[in-house]
Coordinates of C-alpha atoms and ligand atoms in Angstrom, one line a residue:
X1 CA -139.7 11.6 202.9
X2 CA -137.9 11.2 199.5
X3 CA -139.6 13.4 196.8
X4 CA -140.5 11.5 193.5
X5 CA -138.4 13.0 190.2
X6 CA -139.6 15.2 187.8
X7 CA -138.3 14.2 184.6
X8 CA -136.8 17.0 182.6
X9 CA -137.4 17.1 178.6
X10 CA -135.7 19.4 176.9
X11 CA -136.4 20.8 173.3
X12 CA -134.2 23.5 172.7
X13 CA -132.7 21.4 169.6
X14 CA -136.1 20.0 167.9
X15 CA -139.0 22.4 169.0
X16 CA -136.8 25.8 169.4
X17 CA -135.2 25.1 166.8
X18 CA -138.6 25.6 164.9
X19 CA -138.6 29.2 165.6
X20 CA -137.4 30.9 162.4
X21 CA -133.6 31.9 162.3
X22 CA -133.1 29.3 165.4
X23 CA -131.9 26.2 163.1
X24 CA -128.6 25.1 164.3
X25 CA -126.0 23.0 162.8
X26 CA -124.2 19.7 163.6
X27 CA -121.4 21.2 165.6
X28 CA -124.0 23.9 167.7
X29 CA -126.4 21.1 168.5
X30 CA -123.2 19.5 169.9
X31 CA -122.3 22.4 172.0
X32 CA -125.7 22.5 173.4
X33 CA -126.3 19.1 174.5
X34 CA -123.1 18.5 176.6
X35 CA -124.1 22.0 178.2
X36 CA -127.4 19.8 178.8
X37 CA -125.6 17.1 180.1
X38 CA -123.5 18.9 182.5
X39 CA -126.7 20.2 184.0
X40 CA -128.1 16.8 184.2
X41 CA -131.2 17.5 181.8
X42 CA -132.3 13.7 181.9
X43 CA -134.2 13.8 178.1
X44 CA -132.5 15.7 175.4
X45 CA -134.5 15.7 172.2
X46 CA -132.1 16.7 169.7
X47 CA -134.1 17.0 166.6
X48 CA -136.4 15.9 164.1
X49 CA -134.2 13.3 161.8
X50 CA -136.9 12.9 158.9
X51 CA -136.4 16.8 158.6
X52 CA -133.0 16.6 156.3
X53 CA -130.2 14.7 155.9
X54 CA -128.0 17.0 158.5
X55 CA -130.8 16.6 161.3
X56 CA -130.2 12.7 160.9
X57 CA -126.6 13.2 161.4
X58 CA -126.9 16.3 164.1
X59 CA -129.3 13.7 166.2
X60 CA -127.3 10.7 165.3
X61 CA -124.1 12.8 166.6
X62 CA -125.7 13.8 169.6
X63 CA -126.7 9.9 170.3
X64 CA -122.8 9.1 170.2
X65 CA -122.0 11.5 172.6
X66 CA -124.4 12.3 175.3
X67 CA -123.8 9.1 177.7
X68 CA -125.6 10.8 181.3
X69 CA -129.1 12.1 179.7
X70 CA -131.5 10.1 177.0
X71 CA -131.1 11.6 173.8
X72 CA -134.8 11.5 171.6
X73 CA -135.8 12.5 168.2
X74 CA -139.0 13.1 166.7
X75 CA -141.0 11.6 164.6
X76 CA -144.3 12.0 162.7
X77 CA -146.5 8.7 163.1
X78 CA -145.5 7.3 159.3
X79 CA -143.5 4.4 159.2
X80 CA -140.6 6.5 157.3
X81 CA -140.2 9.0 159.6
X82 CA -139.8 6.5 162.8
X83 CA -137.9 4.0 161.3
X84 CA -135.6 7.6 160.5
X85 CA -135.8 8.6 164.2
X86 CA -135.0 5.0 165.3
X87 CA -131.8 4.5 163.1
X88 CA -130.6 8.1 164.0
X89 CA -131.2 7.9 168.4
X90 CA -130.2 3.5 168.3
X91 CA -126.4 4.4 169.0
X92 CA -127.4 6.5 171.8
X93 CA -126.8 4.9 175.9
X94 CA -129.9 5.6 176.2
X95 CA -132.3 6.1 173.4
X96 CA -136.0 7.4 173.0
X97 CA -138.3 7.5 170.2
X98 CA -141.4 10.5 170.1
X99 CA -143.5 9.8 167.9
X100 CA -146.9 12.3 167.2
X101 CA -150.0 12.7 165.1
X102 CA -153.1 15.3 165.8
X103 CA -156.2 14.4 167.7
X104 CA -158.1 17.6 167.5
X105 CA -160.7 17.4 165.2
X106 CA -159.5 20.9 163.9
X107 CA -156.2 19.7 163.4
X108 CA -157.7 15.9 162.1
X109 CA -160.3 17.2 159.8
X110 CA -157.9 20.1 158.0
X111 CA -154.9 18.9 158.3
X112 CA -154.6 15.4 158.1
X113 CA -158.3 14.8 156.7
X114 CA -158.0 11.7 158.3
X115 CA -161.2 10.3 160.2
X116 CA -160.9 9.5 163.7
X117 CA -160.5 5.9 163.8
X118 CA -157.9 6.3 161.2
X119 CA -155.5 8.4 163.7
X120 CA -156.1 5.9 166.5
X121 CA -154.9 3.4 163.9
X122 CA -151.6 5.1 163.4
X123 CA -150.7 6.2 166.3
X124 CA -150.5 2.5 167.5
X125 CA -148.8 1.3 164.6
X126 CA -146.3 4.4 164.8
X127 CA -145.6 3.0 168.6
X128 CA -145.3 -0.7 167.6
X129 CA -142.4 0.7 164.8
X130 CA -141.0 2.8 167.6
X131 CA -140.5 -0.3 170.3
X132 CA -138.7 -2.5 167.4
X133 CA -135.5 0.3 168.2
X134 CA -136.2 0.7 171.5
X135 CA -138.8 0.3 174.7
X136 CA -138.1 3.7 175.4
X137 CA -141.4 5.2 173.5
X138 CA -143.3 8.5 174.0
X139 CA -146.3 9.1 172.2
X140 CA -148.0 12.7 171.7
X141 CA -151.6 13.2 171.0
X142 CA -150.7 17.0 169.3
X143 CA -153.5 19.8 170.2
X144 CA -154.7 17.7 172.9
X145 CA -155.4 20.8 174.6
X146 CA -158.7 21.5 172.0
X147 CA -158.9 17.4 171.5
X148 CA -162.0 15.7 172.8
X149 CA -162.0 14.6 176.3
X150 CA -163.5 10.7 175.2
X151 CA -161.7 10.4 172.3
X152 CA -158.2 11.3 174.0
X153 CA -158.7 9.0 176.1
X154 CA -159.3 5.8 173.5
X155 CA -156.2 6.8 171.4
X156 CA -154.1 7.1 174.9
X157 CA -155.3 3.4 176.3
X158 CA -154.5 2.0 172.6
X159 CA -151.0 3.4 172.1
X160 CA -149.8 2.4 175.9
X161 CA -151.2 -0.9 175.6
X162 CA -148.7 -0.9 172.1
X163 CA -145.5 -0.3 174.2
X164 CA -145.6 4.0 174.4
X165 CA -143.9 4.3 178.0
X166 CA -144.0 8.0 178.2
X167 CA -147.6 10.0 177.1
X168 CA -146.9 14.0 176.7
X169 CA -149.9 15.6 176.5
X170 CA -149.6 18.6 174.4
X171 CA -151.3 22.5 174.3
X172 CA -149.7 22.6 170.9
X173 CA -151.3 26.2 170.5
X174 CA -151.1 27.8 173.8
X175 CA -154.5 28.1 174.3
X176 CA -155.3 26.0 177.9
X177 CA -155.6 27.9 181.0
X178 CA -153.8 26.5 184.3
X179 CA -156.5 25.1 186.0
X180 CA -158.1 23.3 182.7
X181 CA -154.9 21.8 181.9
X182 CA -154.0 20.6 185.1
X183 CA -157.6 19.0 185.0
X184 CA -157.3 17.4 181.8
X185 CA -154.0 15.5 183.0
X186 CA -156.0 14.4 186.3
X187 CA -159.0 13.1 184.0
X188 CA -157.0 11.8 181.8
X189 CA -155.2 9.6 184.3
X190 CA -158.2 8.8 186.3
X191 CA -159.9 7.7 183.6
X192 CA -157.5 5.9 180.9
X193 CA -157.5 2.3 182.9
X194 CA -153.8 1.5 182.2
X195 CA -152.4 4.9 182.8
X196 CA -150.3 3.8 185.4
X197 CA -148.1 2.3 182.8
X198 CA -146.9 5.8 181.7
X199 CA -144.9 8.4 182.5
X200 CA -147.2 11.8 182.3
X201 CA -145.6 14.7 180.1
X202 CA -147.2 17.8 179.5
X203 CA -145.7 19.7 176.8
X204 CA -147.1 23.6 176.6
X205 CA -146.6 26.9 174.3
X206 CA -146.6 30.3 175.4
X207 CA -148.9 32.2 173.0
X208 CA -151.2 33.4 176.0
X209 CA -147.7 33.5 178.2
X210 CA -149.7 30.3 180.0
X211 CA -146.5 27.6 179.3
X212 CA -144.8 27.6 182.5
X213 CA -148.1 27.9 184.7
X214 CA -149.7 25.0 182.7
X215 CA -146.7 22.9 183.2
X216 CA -146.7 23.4 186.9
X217 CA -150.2 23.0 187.4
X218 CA -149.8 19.9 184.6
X219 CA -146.9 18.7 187.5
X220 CA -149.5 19.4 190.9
X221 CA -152.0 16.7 188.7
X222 CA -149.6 14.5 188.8
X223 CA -147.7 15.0 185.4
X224 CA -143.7 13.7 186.0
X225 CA -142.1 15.1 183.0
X226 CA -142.1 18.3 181.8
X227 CA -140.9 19.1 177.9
X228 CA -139.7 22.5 178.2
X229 CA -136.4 25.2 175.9
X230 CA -133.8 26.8 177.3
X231 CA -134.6 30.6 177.4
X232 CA -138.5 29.5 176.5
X233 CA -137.3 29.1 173.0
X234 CA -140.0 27.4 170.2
X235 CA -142.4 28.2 167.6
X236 CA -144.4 31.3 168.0
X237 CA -144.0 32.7 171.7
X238 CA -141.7 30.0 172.3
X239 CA -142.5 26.8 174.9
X240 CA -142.2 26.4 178.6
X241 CA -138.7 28.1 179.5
X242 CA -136.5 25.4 181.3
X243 CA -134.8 27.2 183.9
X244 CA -138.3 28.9 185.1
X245 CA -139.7 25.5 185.2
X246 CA -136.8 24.2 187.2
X247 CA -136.5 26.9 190.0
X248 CA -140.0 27.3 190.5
X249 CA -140.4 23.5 191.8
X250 CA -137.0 24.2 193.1
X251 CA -138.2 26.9 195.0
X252 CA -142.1 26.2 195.9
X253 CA -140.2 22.4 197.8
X254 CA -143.5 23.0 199.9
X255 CA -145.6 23.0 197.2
X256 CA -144.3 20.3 194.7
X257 CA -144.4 16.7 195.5
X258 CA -141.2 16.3 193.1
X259 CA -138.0 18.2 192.2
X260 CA -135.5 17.5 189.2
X261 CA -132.2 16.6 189.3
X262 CA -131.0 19.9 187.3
X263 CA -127.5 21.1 188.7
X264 CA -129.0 24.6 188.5
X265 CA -125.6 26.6 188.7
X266 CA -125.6 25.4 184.8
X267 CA -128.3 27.7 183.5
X268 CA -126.8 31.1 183.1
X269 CA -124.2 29.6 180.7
X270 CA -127.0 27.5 179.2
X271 CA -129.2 30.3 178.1
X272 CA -126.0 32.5 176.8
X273 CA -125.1 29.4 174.8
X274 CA -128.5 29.2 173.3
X275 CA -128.5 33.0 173.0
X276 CA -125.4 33.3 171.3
X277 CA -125.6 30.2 168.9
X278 CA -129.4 31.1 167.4
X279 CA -129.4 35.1 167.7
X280 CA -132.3 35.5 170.0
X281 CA -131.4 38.1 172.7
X282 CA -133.0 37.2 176.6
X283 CA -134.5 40.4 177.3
X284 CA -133.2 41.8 180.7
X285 CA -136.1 41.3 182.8
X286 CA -136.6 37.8 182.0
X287 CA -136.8 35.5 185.1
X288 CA -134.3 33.9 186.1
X289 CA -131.7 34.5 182.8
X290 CA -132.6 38.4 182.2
X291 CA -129.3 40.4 182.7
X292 CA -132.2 42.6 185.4
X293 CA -133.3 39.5 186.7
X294 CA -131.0 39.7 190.3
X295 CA -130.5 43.2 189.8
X296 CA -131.5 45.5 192.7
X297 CA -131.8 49.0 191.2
X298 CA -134.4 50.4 193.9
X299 CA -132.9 51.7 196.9
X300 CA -135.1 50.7 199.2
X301 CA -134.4 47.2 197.7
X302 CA -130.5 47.2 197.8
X303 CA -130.5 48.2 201.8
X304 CA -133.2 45.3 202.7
X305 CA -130.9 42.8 200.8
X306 CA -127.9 44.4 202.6
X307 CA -129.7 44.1 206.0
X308 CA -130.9 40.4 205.0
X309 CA -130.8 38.8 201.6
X310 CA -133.9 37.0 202.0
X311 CA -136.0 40.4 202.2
X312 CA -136.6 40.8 198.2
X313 CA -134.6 37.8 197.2
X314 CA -135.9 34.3 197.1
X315 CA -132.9 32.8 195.3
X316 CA -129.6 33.2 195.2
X317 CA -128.0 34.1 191.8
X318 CA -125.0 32.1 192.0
X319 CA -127.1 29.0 192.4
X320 CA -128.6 29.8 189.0
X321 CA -125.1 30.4 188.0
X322 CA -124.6 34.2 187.8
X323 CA -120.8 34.7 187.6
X324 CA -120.1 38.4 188.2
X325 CA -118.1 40.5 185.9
X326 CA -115.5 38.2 187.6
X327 CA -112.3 39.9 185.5
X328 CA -110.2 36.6 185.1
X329 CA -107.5 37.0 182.8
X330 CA -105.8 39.9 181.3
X331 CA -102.8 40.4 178.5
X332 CA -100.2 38.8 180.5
X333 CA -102.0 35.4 180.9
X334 CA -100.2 32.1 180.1
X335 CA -102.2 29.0 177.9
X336 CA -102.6 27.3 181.0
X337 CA -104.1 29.7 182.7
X338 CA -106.8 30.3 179.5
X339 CA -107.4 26.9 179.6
X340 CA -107.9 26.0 183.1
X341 CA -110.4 28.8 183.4
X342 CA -112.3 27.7 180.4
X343 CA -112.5 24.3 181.9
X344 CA -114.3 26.6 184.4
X345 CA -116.6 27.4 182.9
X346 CA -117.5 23.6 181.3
X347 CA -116.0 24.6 178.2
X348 CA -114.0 21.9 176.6
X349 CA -112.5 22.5 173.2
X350 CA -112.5 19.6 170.9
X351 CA -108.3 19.6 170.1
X352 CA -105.5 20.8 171.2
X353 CA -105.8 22.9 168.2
X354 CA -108.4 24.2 168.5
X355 CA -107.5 25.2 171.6
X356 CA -104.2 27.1 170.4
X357 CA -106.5 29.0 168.2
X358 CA -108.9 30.4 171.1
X359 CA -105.9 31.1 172.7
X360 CA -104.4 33.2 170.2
X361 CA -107.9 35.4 169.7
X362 CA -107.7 35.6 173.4
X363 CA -104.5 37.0 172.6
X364 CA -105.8 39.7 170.1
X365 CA -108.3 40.5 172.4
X366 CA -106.4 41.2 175.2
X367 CA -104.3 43.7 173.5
X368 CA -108.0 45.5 172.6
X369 CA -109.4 45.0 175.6
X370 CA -106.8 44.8 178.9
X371 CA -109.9 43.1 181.1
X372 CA -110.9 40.1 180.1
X373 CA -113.9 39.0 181.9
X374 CA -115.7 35.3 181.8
X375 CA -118.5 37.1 179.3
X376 CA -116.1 37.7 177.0
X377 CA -114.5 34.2 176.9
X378 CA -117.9 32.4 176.1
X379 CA -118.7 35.1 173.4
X380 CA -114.8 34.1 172.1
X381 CA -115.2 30.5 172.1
X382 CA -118.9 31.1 170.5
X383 CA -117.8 32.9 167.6
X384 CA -114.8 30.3 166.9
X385 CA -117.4 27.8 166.7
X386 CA -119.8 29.6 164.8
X387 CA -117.0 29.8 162.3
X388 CA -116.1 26.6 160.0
X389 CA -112.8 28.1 158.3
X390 CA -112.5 25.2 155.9
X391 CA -116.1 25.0 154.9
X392 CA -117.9 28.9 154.9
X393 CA -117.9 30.1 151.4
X394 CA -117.4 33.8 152.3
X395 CA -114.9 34.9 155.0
X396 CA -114.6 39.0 156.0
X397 CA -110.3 39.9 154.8
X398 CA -110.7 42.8 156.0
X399 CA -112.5 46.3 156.8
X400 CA -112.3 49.7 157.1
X401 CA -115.0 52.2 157.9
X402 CA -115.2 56.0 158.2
X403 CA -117.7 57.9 160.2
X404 CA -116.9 62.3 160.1
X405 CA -119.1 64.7 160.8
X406 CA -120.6 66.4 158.1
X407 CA -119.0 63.9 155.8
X408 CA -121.2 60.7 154.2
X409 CA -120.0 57.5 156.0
X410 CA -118.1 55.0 153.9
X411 CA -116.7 51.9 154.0
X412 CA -114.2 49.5 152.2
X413 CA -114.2 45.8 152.5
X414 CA -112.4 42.6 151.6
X415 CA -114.3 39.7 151.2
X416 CA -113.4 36.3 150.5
X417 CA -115.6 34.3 148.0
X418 CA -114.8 30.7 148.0
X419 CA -111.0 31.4 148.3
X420 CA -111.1 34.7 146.0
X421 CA -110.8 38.0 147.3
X422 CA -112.6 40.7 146.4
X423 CA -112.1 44.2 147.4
X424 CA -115.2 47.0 147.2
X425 CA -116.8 50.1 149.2
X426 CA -119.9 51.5 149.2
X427 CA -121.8 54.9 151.1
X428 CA -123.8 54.4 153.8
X429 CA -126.4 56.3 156.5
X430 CA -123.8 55.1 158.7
X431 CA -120.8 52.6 159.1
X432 CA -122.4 49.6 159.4
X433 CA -125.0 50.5 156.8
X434 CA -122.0 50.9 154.3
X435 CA -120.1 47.9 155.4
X436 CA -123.5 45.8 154.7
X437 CA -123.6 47.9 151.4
X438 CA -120.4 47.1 150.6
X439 CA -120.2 43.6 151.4
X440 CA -123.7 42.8 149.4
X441 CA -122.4 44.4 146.1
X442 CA -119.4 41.4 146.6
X443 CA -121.9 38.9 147.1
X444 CA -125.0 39.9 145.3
X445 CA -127.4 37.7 148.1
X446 CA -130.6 39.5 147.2
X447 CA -131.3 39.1 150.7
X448 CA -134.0 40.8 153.0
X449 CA -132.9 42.6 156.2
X450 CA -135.1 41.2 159.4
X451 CA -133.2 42.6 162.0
X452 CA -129.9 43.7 163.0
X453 CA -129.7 44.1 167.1
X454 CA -126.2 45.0 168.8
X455 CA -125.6 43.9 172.6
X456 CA -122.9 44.6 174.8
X457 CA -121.0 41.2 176.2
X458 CA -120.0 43.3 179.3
X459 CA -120.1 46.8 180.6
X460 CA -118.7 49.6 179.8
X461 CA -117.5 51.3 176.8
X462 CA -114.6 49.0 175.6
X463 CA -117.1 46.1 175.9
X464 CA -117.2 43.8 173.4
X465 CA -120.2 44.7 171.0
X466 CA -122.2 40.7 170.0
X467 CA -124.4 41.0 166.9
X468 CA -126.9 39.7 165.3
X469 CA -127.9 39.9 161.6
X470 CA -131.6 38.2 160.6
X471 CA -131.9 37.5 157.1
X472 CA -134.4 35.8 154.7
X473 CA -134.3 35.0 151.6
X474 CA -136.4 32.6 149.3
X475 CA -138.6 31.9 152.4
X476 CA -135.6 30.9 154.8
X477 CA -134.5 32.7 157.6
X478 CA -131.0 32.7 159.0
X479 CA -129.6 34.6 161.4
X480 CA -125.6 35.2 161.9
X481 CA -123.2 36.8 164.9
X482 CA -120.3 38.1 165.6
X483 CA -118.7 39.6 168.1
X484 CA -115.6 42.0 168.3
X485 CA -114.8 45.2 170.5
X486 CA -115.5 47.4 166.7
X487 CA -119.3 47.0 166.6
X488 CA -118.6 48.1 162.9
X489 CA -116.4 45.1 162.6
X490 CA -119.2 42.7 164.8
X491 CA -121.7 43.3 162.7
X492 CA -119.5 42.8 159.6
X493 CA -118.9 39.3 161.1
X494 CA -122.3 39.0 162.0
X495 CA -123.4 39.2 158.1
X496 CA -120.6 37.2 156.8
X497 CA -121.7 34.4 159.4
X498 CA -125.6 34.7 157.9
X499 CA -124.6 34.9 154.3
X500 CA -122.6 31.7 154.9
X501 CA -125.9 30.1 156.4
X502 CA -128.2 31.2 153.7
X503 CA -125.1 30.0 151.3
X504 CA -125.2 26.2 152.6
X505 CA -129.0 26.0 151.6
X506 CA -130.0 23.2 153.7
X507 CA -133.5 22.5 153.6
X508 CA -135.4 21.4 156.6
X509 CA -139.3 20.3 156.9
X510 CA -141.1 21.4 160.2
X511 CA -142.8 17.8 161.7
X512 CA -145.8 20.0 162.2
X513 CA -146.5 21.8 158.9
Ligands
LIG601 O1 -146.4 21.5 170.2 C1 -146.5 20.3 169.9 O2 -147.6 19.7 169.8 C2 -145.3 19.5 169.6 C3 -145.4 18.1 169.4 C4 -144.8 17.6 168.1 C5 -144.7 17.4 170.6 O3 -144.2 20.1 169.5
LIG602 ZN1 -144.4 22.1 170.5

């Protein structure tokens, strides 16, 4: 018997990018949703476009691109923001408007201090602007989770009866358990008369680490799209992580009803995309993505998945895209070779250009480093992109750190600031401490240290070191990376890269503040 679809949402781009430190910018939004695309996600939501000026242009972007998935953007239910979202997502194949407004009475009473009847009022005028861009319409009752059973249900049979096609029902604040949220969709559809009309969504956060056992028990009462993040990105403890989402129903095939069309081998380089563009680090013993997550330390483990794999494994890590330490290129490798094996990988560079300059950091890196592995070509190709030559105000000339014993660490830099260079040093408790020292008495960016976390790209110890540098400042956060076989040097980068965020000061609203 065929299985119906389960529709996957993803909203690594609008709600992850709510985390603070995960905004991305035109050209990383781009990155991420044809690494969407090429794993057959079938919603992208690629932002909020009343947020700024370059979230209209990121979505709008995205919209001209993406031509297998439906590319959405968010929208509050006020005529400006829709008519925003419509205009940005119209020159998209195939476009979809979200559109959301609280129906707790928590939420409606202090935040909107709107009454009841009001909200049901919007909401169905936020749809009707929706369908004059497109019939493709999703509507979002937010905090449905603590939203009242009756009332839910009146704003729900208005707004599908206005043309919403899609209703995502949404435990804005992580607080549903499995078995209440799963009831709530059944009720919901039981009750609402025309909920046949609709698509069920359910859209969950992780602050009780519920999101990915809601969703499923939202999908076992009969919800067929779940909104979910790469990596389980998203405000607070992050949303629904795709990839779990996806291999449990892939998995459970005797339990589900449905299954999605993700092309799963995509996901590894998925989540290191999204890890390497906003900073956040998957911790090893995440499922599915965590560097632990097909590792078999225990003895007793590694000889029963010798004997039979299906002893302690119950998927296979290349079908999740696990690529081992593969080493594929070395020092002597020709541009064709770099090329082909990054079309391996899905990467596809925008020029020929650009192209020559990837392979010429290849290059350098292979005279560092003599094994190249896959790792370290997505961590290259990252940092290119991360990097806008023409437009970052400060670029790192050059640097040079000493570490003795018994002798205070130092370092001297050469920055560039906005074409002029500028040479200083500065002590330190260490190298990288007087590299940052050094570097912030050029640049004077007042800014707060959050976090500064150093991974190796591969093993051992000529690995390439990837950092990250979390900074705030003024009440933004930003974080940079860089990567580079010098940690000192990475993490150097890695400042430069969030100086140059916090320089280009743009200013985004969060839909749900
Ligand atoms: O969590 C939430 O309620 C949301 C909606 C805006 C969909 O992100
Ligand atoms: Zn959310």
């Amino acid at each position: 018997m065929k299985k119906e679809k389960l529709i996957i949402f993803d909203t690594t781009m609008r709600d992850g990018e709510q985390s603070p430190g995960a905004s991305m910018t035109k050209d990383e939004k781009l990155r991420i949703a044809r690494q969407l695309e090429r794993m057959r996600v079938d919603v992208i939501e690629a932002g909020f476009p009343a947020a700024s000026d370059g979230d209209f242009d990121a979505v709008r972007a995205v919209a001209a691109i993406i031509k297998d998935s439906t590319v959405c953007g968010l929208a509050r239910a006020n005529e400006q923001d829709v008519r925003r979202c419509g205009e940005a997502v119209k020159g998209a194949k195939s476009p979809r408007v979200h559109t959301f407004i609280a129906t707790s009475p928590i939420h409606m009473e202090k935040k909107l201090r709107m009454e009841p009847s009001q909200v049901i009022e919007q909401a169905v005028k936020a749809v009707k602007w929706a369908c004059e861009y497109t019939d493709n319409v999703e509507f979002t009752p937010e905090d449905a989770g603590r939203s009242d059973m009756d009332f839910l249900c009146r704003v729900i049979e208005r707004v599908i009866k206005a043309g919403a096609t899609t209703i995502n029902i949404a435990d804005t604040v992580g607080y549903t358990l499995p078995e209440h949220f799963g009831g709530l969709i059944r009720s919901l559809r039981e009750r609402i008369p025309n909920s046949d009309k609709a698509v069920w969504s359910a859209h969950c956060h992780n602050d009780l680490g519920l999101a990915v056992a809601n969703s499923l028990s939202a999908v076992l009462n009969g919800a067929r799209q779940i909104e979910c993040t790469i990596n389980g990105l998203g405000e607070r403890a992050g949303n629904a992580s795709l990839e779990e989402i996806v291999m449990a129903v892939r998995t459970r095939q005797d339990v589900f009803p449905c299954d999605t069309n993700i092309d799963t081998t995509h996901i590894v380089p998925a989540s290191r995309l999204v890890s390497g563009i906003t900073g956040f680090a998957v911790q090893p013993n995440k499922a599915i993505v965590g560097a632990n997550a097909f590792a078999h330390e225990a003895g007793i483990h590694q000889d029963g998945v010798l004997k039979s794999r299906d002893t302690y494994e119950i998927m296979r890590a290349q079908d999740v895209g696990w690529i081992s330490n593969k080493l594929v290129l070395g020092k002597h490798s020709g541009r064709n070779a770099f090329k082909v094996r990054l079309a391996e990988l899905g990467i596809e560079l925008p020029s020929e250009e650009a192209l020559n300059v990837a392979f010429k950091r290849f290059k350098d890196l292979a005279d560092k480093k003599h094994e190249i592995f896959d790792e370290d070509l997505q961590a290259l190709i990252s940092e290119e992109a991360s990097e806008n030559l023409e437009n970052d105000y400060y670029h790192l000339i050059s640097l040079t750190a000493h570490s003795e014993t018994g002798e205070p660490p130092f370092a001297k830099v050469v920055v560039s600031e906005d074409g002029r260079e500028k040479p200083a040093q500065a002590k330190g408790s260490g190298p990288v401490d007087a590299s940052f020292k050094a570097i912030e008495s050029i640049v004077k960016s007042g800014a707060e240290l959050l976090l500064y976390s150093v991974n190796n790209i591969t093993s051992g110890t000529d690995s390439q070191g990837e950092v990250t540098v979390r900074l705030s400042k003024g009440g933004r956060i930003v974080n940079g990376q860089g990567a580079d076989t010098d940690i000192v040097v990475a993490s150097a980068k890695a400042y430069i890269n969030a100086l140059n965020k916090l320089h280009s000061k743009v200013e985004r609203l969060n839909p749900q503040v």
